[in-house]
Each structure stands twice: as C-alpha cells, then as structure tokens.
XYZ file of C-alpha atoms in Angstrom:
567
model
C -12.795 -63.253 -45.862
C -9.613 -62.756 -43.656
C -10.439 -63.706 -39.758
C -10.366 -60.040 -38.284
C -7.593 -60.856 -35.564
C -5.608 -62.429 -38.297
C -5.965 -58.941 -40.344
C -5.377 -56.283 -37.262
C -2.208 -58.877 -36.521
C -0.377 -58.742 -39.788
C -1.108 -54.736 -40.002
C 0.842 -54.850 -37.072
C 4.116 -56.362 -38.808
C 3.649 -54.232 -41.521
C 3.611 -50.919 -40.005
C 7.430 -50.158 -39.060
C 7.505 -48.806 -35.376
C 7.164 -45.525 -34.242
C 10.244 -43.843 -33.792
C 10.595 -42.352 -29.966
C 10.159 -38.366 -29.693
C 13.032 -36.283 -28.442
C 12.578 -33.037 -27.378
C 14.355 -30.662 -30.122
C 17.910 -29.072 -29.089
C 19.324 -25.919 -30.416
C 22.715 -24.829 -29.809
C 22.983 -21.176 -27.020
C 22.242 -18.298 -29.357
C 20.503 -20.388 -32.158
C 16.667 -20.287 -32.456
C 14.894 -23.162 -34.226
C 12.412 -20.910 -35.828
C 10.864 -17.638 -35.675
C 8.416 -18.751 -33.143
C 10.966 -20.062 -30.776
C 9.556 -17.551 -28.506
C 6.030 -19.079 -28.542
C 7.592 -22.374 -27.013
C 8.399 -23.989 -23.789
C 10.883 -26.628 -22.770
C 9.009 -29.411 -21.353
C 11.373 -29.072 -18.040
C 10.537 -25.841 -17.480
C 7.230 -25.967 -17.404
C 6.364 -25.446 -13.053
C 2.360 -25.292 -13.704
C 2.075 -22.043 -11.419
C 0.171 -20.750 -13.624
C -3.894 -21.062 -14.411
C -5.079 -22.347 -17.344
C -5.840 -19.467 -20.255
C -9.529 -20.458 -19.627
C -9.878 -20.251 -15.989
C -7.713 -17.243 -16.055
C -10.004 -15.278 -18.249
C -12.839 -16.452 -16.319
C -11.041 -15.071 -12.751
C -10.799 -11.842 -14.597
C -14.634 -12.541 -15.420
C -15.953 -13.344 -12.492
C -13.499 -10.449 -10.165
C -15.187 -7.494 -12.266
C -18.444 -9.016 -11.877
C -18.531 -9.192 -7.856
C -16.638 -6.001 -7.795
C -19.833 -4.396 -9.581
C -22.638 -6.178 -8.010
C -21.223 -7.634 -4.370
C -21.162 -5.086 -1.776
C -18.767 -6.688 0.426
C -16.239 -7.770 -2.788
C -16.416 -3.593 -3.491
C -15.161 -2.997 -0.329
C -12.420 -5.297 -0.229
C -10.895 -3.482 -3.348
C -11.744 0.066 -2.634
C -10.919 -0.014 0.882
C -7.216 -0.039 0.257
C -7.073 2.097 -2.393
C -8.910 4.896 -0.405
C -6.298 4.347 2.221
C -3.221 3.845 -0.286
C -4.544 7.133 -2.857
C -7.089 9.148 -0.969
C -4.747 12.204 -0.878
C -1.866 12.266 -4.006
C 0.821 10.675 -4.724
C 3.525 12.623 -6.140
C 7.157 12.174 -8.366
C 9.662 14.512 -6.461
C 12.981 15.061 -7.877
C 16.186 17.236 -6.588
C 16.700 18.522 -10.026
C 14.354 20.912 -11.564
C 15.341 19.768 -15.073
C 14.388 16.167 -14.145
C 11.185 17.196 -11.667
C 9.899 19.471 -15.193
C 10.201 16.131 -17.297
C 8.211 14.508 -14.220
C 5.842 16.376 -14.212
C 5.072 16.393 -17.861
C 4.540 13.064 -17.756
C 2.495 12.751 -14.599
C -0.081 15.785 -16.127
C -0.242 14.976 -19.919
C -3.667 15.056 -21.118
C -3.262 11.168 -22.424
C -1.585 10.028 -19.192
C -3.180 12.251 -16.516
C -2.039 10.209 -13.555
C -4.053 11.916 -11.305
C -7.245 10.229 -12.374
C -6.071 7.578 -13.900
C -3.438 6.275 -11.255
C -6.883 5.207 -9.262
C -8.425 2.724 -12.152
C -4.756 1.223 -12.109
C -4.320 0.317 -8.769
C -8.047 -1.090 -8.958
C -7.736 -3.249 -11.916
C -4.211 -4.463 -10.499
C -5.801 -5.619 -7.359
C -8.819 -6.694 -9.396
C -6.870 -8.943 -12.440
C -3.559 -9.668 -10.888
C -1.623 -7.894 -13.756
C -1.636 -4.879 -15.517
C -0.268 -4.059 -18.837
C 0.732 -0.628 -20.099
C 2.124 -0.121 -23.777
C 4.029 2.705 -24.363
C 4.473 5.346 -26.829
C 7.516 7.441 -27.097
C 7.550 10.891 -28.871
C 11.174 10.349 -30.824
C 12.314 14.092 -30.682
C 11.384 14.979 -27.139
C 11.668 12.062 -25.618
C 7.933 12.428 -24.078
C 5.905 9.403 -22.865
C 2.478 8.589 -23.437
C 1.068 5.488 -21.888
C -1.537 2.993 -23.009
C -3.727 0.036 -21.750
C -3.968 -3.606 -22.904
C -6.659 -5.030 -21.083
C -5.334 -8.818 -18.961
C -7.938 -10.631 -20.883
C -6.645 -9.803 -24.177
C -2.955 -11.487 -22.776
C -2.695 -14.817 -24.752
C 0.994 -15.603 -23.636
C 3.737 -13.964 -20.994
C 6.941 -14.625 -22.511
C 10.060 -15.003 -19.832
C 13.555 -15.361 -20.073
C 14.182 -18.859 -21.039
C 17.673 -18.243 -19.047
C 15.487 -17.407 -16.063
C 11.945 -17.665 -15.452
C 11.372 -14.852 -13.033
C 11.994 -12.460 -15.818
C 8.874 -11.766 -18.033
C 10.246 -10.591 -21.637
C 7.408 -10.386 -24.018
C 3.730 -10.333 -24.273
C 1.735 -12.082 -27.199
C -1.964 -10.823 -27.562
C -4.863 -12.953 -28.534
C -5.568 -12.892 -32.078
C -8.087 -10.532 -33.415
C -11.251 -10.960 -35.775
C -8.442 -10.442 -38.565
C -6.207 -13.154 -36.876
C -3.447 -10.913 -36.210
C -2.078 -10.756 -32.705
C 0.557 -8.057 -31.490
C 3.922 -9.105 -29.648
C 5.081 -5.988 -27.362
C 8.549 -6.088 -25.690
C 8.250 -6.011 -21.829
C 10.269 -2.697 -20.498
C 13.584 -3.794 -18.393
C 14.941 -0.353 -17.893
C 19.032 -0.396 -18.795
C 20.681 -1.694 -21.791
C 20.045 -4.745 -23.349
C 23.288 -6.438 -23.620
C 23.845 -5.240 -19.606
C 20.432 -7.192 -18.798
C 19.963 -10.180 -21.213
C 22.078 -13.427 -22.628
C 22.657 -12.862 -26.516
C 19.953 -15.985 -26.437
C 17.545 -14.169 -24.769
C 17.921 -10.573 -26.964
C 17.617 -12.283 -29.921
C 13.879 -13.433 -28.685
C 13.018 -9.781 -27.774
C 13.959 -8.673 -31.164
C 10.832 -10.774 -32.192
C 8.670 -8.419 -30.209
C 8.372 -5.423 -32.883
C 5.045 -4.222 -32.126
C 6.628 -1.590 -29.389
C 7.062 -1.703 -25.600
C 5.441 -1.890 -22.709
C 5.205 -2.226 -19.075
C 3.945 -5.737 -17.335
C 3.337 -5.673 -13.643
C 1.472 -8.412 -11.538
C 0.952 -9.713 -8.125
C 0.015 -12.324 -6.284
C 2.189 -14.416 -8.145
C 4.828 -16.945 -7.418
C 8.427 -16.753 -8.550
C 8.154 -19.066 -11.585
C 4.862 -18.228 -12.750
C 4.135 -16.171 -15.668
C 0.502 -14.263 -14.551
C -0.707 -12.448 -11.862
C -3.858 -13.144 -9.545
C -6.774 -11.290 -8.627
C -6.767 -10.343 -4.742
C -10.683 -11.701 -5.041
C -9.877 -15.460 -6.360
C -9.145 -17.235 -2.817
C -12.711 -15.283 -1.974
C -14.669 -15.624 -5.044
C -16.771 -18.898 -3.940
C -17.507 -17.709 -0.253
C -18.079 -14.281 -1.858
C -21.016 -15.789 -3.887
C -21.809 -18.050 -0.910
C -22.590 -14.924 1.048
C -24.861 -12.903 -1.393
C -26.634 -16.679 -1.941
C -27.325 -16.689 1.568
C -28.363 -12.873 2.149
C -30.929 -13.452 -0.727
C -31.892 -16.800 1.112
C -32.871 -14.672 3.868
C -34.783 -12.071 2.105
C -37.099 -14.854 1.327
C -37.338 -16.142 4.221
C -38.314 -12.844 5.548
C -40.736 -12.556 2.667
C -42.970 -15.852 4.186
C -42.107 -14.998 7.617
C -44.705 -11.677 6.691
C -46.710 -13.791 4.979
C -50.149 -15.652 6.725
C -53.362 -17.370 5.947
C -56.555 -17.634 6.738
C -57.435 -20.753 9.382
C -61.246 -21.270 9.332
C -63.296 -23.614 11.484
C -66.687 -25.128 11.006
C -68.336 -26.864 14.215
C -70.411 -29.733 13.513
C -70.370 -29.442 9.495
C -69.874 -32.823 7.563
C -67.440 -33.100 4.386
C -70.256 -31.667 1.931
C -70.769 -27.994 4.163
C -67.026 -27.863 4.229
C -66.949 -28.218 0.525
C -69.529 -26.184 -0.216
C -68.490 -23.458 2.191
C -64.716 -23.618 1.011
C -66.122 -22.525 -2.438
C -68.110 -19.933 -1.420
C -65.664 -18.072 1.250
C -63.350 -15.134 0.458
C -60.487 -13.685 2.030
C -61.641 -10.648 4.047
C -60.774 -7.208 2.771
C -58.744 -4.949 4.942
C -61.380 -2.578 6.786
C -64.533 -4.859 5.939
C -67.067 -6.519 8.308
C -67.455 -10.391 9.166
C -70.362 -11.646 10.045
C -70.839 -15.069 11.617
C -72.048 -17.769 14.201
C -70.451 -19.603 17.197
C -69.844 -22.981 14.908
C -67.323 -20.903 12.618
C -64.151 -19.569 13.730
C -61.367 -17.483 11.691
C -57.440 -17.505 12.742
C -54.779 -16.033 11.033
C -51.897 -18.482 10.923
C -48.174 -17.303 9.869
C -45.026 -19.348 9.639
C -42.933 -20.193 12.667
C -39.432 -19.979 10.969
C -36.691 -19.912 13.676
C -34.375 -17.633 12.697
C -31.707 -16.953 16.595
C -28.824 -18.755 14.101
C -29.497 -16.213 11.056
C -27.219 -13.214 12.214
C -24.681 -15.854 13.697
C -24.352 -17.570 10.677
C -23.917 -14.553 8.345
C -21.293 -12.958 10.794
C -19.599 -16.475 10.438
C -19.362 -16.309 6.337
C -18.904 -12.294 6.709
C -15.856 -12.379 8.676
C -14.664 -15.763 6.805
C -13.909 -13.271 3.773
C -12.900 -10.280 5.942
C -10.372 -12.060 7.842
C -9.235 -13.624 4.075
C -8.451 -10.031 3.394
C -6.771 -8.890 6.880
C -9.947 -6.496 7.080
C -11.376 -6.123 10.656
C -15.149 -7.137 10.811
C -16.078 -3.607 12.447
C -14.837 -2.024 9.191
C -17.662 -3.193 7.372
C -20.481 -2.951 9.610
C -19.757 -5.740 11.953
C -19.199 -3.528 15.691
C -18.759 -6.896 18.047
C -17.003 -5.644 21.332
C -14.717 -3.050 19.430
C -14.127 0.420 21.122
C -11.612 3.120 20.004
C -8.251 1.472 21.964
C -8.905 -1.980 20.631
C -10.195 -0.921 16.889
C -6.732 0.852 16.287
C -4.769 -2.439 17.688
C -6.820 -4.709 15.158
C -6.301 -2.049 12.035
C -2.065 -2.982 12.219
C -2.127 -6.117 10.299
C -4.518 -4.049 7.361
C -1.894 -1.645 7.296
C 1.281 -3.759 7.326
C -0.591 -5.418 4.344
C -1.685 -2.327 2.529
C 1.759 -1.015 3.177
C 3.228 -4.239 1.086
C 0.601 -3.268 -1.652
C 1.614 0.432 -1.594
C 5.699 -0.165 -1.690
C 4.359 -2.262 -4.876
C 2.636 0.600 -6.404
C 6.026 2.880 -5.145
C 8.010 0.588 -7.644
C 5.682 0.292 -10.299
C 5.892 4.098 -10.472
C 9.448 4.494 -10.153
C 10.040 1.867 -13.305
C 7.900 4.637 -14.879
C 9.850 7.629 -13.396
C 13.188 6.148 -14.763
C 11.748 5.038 -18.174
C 10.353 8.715 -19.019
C 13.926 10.023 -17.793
C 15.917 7.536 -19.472
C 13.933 8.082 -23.019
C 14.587 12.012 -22.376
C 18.300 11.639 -22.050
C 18.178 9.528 -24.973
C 16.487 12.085 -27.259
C 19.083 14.212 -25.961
C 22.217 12.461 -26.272
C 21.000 9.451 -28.274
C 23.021 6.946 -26.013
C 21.987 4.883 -23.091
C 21.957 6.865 -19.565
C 23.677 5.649 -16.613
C 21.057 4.856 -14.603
C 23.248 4.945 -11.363
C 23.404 8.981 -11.644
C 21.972 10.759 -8.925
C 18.770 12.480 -11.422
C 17.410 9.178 -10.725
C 16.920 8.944 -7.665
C 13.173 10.515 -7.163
C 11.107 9.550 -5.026
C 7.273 8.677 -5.424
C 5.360 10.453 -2.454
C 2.689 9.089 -1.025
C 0.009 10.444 1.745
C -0.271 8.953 5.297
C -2.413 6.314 5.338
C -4.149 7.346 8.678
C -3.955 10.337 10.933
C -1.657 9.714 13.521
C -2.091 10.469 17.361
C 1.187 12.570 17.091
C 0.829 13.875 21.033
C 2.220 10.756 22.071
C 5.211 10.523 19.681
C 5.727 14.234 20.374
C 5.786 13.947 24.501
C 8.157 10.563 23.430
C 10.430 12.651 21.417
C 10.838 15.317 23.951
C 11.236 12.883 26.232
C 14.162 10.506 24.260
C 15.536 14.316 23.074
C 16.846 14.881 26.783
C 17.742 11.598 27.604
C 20.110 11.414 24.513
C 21.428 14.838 25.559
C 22.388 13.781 28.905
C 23.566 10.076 27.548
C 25.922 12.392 25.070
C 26.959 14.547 27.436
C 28.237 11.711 29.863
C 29.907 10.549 26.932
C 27.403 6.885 27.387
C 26.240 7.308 23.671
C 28.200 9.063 20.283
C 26.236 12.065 18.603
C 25.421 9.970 15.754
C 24.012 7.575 17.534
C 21.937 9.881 19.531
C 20.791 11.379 16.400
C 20.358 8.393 15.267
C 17.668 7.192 17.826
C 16.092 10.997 17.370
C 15.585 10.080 13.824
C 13.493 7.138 14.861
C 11.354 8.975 16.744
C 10.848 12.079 14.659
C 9.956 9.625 11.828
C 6.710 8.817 13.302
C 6.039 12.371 13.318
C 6.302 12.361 9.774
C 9.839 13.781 9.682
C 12.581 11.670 7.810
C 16.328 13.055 8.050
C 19.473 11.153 7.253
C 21.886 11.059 10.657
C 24.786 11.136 8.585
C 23.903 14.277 6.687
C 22.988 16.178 9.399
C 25.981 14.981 11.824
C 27.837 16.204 8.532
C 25.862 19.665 8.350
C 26.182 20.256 12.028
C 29.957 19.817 12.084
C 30.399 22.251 8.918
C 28.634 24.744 10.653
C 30.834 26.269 13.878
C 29.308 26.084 17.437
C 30.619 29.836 17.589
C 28.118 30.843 14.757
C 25.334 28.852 16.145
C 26.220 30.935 19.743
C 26.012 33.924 18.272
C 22.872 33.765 16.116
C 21.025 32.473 19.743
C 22.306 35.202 21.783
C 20.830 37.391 19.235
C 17.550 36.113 19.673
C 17.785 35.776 23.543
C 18.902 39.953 23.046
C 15.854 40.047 21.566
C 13.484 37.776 24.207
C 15.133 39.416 27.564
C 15.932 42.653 26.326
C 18.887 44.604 25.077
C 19.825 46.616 29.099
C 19.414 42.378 30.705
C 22.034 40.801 28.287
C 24.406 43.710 27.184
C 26.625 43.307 24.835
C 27.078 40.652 22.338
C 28.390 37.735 23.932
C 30.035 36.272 21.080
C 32.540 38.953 21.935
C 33.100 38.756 25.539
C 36.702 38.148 27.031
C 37.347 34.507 28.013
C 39.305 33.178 30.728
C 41.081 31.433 28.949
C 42.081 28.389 31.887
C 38.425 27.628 32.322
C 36.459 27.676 29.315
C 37.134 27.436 25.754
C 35.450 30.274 23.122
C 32.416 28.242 22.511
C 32.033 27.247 26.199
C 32.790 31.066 27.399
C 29.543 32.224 25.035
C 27.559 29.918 26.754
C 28.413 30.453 30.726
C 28.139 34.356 29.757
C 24.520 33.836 28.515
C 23.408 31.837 31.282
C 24.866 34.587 33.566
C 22.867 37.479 31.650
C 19.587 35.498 31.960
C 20.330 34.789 35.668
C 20.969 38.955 36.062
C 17.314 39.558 35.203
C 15.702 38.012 37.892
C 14.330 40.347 40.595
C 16.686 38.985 43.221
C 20.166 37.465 41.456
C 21.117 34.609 42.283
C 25.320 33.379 42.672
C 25.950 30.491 40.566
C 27.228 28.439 43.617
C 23.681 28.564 45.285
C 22.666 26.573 41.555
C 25.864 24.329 42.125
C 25.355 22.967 45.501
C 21.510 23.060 44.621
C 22.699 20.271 41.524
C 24.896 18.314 44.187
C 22.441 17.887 46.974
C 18.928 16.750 44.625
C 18.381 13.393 44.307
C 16.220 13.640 41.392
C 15.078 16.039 38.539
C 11.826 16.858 40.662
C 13.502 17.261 43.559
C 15.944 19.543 41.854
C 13.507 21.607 40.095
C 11.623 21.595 43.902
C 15.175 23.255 45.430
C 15.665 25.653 42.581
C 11.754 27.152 43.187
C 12.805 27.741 46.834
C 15.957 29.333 45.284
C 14.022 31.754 43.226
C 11.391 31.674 45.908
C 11.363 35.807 45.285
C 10.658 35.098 41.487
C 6.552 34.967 40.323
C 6.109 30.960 38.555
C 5.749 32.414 35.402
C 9.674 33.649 35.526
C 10.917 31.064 37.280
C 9.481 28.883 34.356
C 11.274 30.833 31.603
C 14.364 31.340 33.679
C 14.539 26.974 34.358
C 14.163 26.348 30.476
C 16.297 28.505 29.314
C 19.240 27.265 31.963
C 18.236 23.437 30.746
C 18.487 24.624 26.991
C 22.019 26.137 27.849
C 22.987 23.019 29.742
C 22.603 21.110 26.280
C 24.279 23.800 24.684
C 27.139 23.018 26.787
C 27.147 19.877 26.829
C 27.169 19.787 22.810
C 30.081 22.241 22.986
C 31.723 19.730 25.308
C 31.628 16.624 22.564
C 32.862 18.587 19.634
C-alpha cells in the first residue's frame, strides 16, 4: 500500500496545471452569445446595489410596516396627501395634443386619477416602479401595465454607460420562462444608443416599458424604499410601545398581602390552603392577629414618555417630518410650526419634480406613438406639441396677504425706479414676476415686455379713459381724450392723453384745484406721508372719501406717465 503523502504527491505531477482565467473579450458591436445581456464585466461591477435577496426582503418588510406600523403609514402617506391631495393634470397648448392627453390620462385601463395615487405609494414604498406598455398599432393609444419590483430578477444598463437602465429580465415563472421588456428611452434609437448597445435591446422582445426608481446612486441598477434607513428603529418603536402595554398591564395588576400574628409555620400552611381571594362586593370577617393589604407593583415609569419621544422623533427627523405632525406638540405654536414645515416641503418638492418627470416621459411617449401611427416615422421631439406641462396643486395654502401687501408694495417702487430711469422695464417686470409667483401667478417677462410693446400706449389710453368716462361721469370728463389737441412743444400724443385725464378728474372736485398748487405741493414734501398730509390740506374742501379716489387715481396716472416716458 502506497504511503498516502507519497500518493497525493505524485497526483500532483500528474495533473497538468490549471490554466489562468481571462476575462472573455469581444470586439465593439460583437456579442459573445445571446445572453450577452445577462452578463457583467467584472470592472464594472460598483456593488451599489443590494443583493436580489435582501432586496426582495426590503420590498417585504416596507409593505409590511406600511400595513401594520402606524408611524411607517404616515411617513408614506403624508407626502402623498400633500404632493396629490387635489389633481394633477397634463395641459397642452394644442387641442389636438391636450385630446390625445387626455385620452390617455381617463382610459378605463389607465385611469390616472385613481391610479396615479397607488404609484406614487409603491414608488416611495419599493424604490422602483415598473410600467409595461401596450400600444394600440392603428391609433396610436396607450394602455399601461404593472410589473410588480419583486418580480425584477435583473436591471439591464448600458454597458457604454451605467447610468442608463436598458432592459428588464423577470424572474422565471412556475413554467421557467421569464420575460425581457425593453426599458422606454423616448427618441430614436440610433440618436440614443452605440450600435453595441441596440443590438442588446433587440434581445428584449417581450415589449416595452417604463422603469423609474429613486433613492438610488448613479451607478446602481435598483431603487430603494424611502422606509429602509428606518426599518430597524421602525420595529424598535412598535417593540417598545408593546413593551409598555405590558408594563401597564402589571402596573394594574395587585395581590393579596395577608398577615398572621403569632401563628407558627403549620397555621400558616394550613391557613394558606384554606384562604380565597375576596370577591368584589363580599364581606371579610376576621380578628386583630390577621391583616389583609393589597400590594401592586412599583414600576417607575418618569423616563417612559422621554424615551419614546427619543425613538419617535429618531424616525421623524430620518424623514424631515416635524414631531408635532404626528402627535408630538413640544413648544410648537402657529409662527414656529410653519418655520419647521420648510425643510418637509423642500423635500417633498424634490419628490414631486420626480413624479413631474415621470409623467412627462409618459406625456411624450403617448404623443410620440400617436404621431407615429400617423405618419409612421419618428417625431421630432424638439417641436413645440411637446412641451405640456404636468400641473400639480399647491402643496399648502398660502398666507397670500403678505405677498399681496409685498407686491403692491415692490409694484410702486419698480414704477418709480423705472421712471427715474434706476432700473429697465424688463427688469422691473422681472422682479414683479418674482413676487406675483408666490401668489400663484407665473408669467414670462420676456413675453409680456414683448406683448406690451406690440400693443400702443395710445390704445391702452384710450380704452382707460373710457372706463374713467364711465367711473366719473360723461358731463366731468367730456369728450374723449384720445382726441384732444396737443401742444405739441410739451407733450407727446401719449403723454397729452394722460395730463388731459388727470385734468378732467381734478375738474370734479367741489373746489378745483390749479395744477401748480399740486406742483409746489410735490417740491416742498419731504416724504410720501408728508405729501399725501399737504395734498389733504389742499383738498381740505373735499369729504375723505373723494379725496381718496381723487389721490389714487392721480398716483395711477403718474405711472401712466411715467410708462409713457420709457417707451
């Protein structure tokens, strides 16, 4: 019999040595096999991603708190409720375009309305959502469908860059056939992809679909749930609210403490077998040597609410959620509570420009696969049909008297600023536009510098001293003053309208006034109160009421002027 070391040593010789592994190489274009897709190079590989089994198991474990943790609920409805409460809407310029829209947005498969809700829920609860789509060839109509995140074996991405997610392979069913759907990139293929990279979309025949996902980092291939940095101290927390339902369980609980004076170890015993617990209501009977106490726990329980604010707003302040939004008051009034809500709503902002794009890629899919049943070639996607926009409600209601006295307030200063030539129109309308946006009022400065200087001053004149006609009375102003004579060394046509009206209006008062009285009135205040102080003594004849009317409409011709002045 061979010696054992002698044996393992000469099967060493004899096996010839292992040849060293390369990874395999394929020339740009060429695939090594059909399932090239299904591969990774090994230096590609980042490891941003978690592994398929703790994946599936976030997904598990995210629906599962959302359904039975009261505090995990909240931090996914919360910002939908602010996000969705009201709407959100596809508007387009062009009917054609707003018709095919709306099609889309009401179909009885895709009803968007209802279903836009579960969406943004399951995003925020998986990380990733998955929509496969079905295209009616004729009409060009879009149904969508669902693939639910834990049926998502593989993300394919570009293998020419990584951001770019390509494909997506399904797990294999009972029949051990899994479907590969081609990840929508709105545009032509040859415009978006290396001749590489189309050939490996190709392999993904079982139809398209959209693949969004957040949380995510730039190289890695699935989404997050908004829950998994909270999952363990979400579980903590219910662990230690059900702690303290027991506790409060054998804090109400007590026993009975009884005393025997002067009885040896065999009365005890014989009396301990004998007693009963008292029913409530009944009578005891007994002598000085025994004595009954009730005895109950002494938990201490001062660190209790201190302890479950501490987890509480652990999670909360995970999420950007204020503790007084779920319950927790501390020393929050009204001024304070609105300061602490601006992080949330910077953050559900992020989340809700998210859900903007998400729907747009929609929006220009269902009008890029109309055009194509209608012209059966690729769109341009730069023409001006696509640019909708997806409308969403206000996420809270805002104190608009304080933006409205601020826009009165910047609306003067910018007409004086203009008028002293210290600032151009478009800027001024520029920093109007600012202001009038947190009204809720968006306007371009550009387009309506452009629509104010394609409409005359002259028209604009005339259509207001129509309606001042009409507010002072036809015998006060006269005749139109569009058409009055102008002198034509002191004020131009447009300037001429103006004076006249503010002489009409000035003709109505009980006493008139001569515009020189106003001039030197101008020259000698020092400020706008102690003008509008020497103008009252002025029209000292004049009830407030009038004097009221008379001042705003001379301020409102002043800007008048002064706009005639810069064009």
């Amino acid at each position: 019999m061979k010696n054992p070391l002698t044996w393992f040593v000469e099967a060493i010789k004899n096996d010839p040595l292992p040849q060293p592994m390369r990874e395999a190489y394929s020339g740009i274009g060429e695939m090594i096999d059909k399932d090239d897709a299904d591969w990774r190079p090994l230096s590609g590989d980042a490891l941003r991603d978690l592994l398929p089994m703790n994946q599936r198991r976030m997904q598990d474990l995210a629906a599962y708190l959302w359904e039975s943790n009261t505090l995990a609920n909240r931090l996914i409805e919360l910002p939908i409720a602010y996000i969705l409460a009201d709407g959100v809407k596809l508007k387009a310029d062009d009917e054609l375009i707003q018709k095919c829209l709306t099609d889309f947005w009401n179909h009885p498969v895709n009803l968007m309305d209802i279903k836009l809700v579960k969406k943004v829920r399951e995003l925020s609860m998986y990380g990733e959502q998955c929509y496969p789509t079905f295209v009616n060839q004729y009409s060009g109509a879009v149904r969508l469908g669902y693939l639910d995140p834990c049926l998502i074996a593989t993300v394919v991405v570009d293998p020419d860059n990584t951001e770019q997610p390509i494909g997506i392979i399904t797990n294999l069913t009972k029949k051990g056939v899994s479907k590969r759907f081609k990840v929508i990139v709105n545009g032509a293929e040859d415009e978006m992809f290396t001749q590489r990279t189309i050939a490996i979309r190709d392999s993904f025949t079982d139809g398209d679909c959209f693949y969004f996902k957040i949380n995510d980092l730039a190289s890695g291939r699935r989404g997050r749930s908004d829950l998994l940095s909270q999952i363990d101290w979400l579980d903590s927390y219910d662990q230690f609210l059900f702690g303290e339902l027991d506790r409060v369980q054998f804090l109400r609980a007590f026993m009975w403490d009884v005393t025997l004076t002067g009885a040896n170890d065999d009365e005890v015993k014989k009396k301990a077998a004998s007693i009963r617990a008292p029913k409530p209501g009944s009578v005891r009977v007994h002598n000085d040597a025994e004595t009954w106490k009730a005895e109950s726990p002494s938990l201490e329980s001062s660190d209790s609410e201190t302890s479950a604010k501490l987890f509480r707003n652990h999670v909360l302040g995970g999420a950007t959620i204020p503790e007084h939004w779920f319950g927790g008051g501390g020393d929050v009034n009204r001024s304070t509570s609105e300061s602490m809500g601006d992080p949330t709503f910077k953050v559900m902002s992020l989340r809700q420009a998210f859900i903007g794009y998400m729907l747009a890629e929609m929006g220009r899919y269902v009008i890029r696969q109309w055009e194509l049943a209608q012209s059966g070639r690729e769109p341009d996607l730069t023409d001006p049909v696509y640019d909708f926009v997806v409308q969403f409600p206000e996420m809270i209601a805002k104190d608009t008297t304080r933006y409205a006295a601020a826009l009165e307030q910047v609306t003067k200063a910018v007409s004086l600023a203009v008028t002293d030539k210290l600032l151009s129109i478009k800027t001024g309308i520029s920093v109007i536009e600012s202001i009038a946006g947190q009204l809720g009022v968006k306007f371009d400065a550009e387009k309506e510098l452009a629509a104010i200087a394609e409409q005359p001053v002259a028209e604009n004149l005339t259509g207001l001293n129509q309606k001042m006609t009409e507010a002072v009375g036809t015998k006060a102003v006269g005749a139109d003053l569009s058409a009055t004579k102008v002198a034509p060394t002191k004020f131009t046509a447009d300037q001429q309208i103006i004076e006249n009206l503010a002489d009409n209006v000035l003709a109505t008062l009980a006493s008139p006034v001569s515009a020189d009285d106003i001039h030197n009135c101008i020259k000698a205040a020092s400020s706008y109160e102690d003008l509008a102080d020497r103008l009252a003594a002025l029209f000292g004849e004049s009830d407030t009421e009038e004097f009221r009317t008379v001042l705003e409409r001379a301020t409102f011709a002043a800007d008048l002027l002064g706009f005639a002045n810069a064009n």
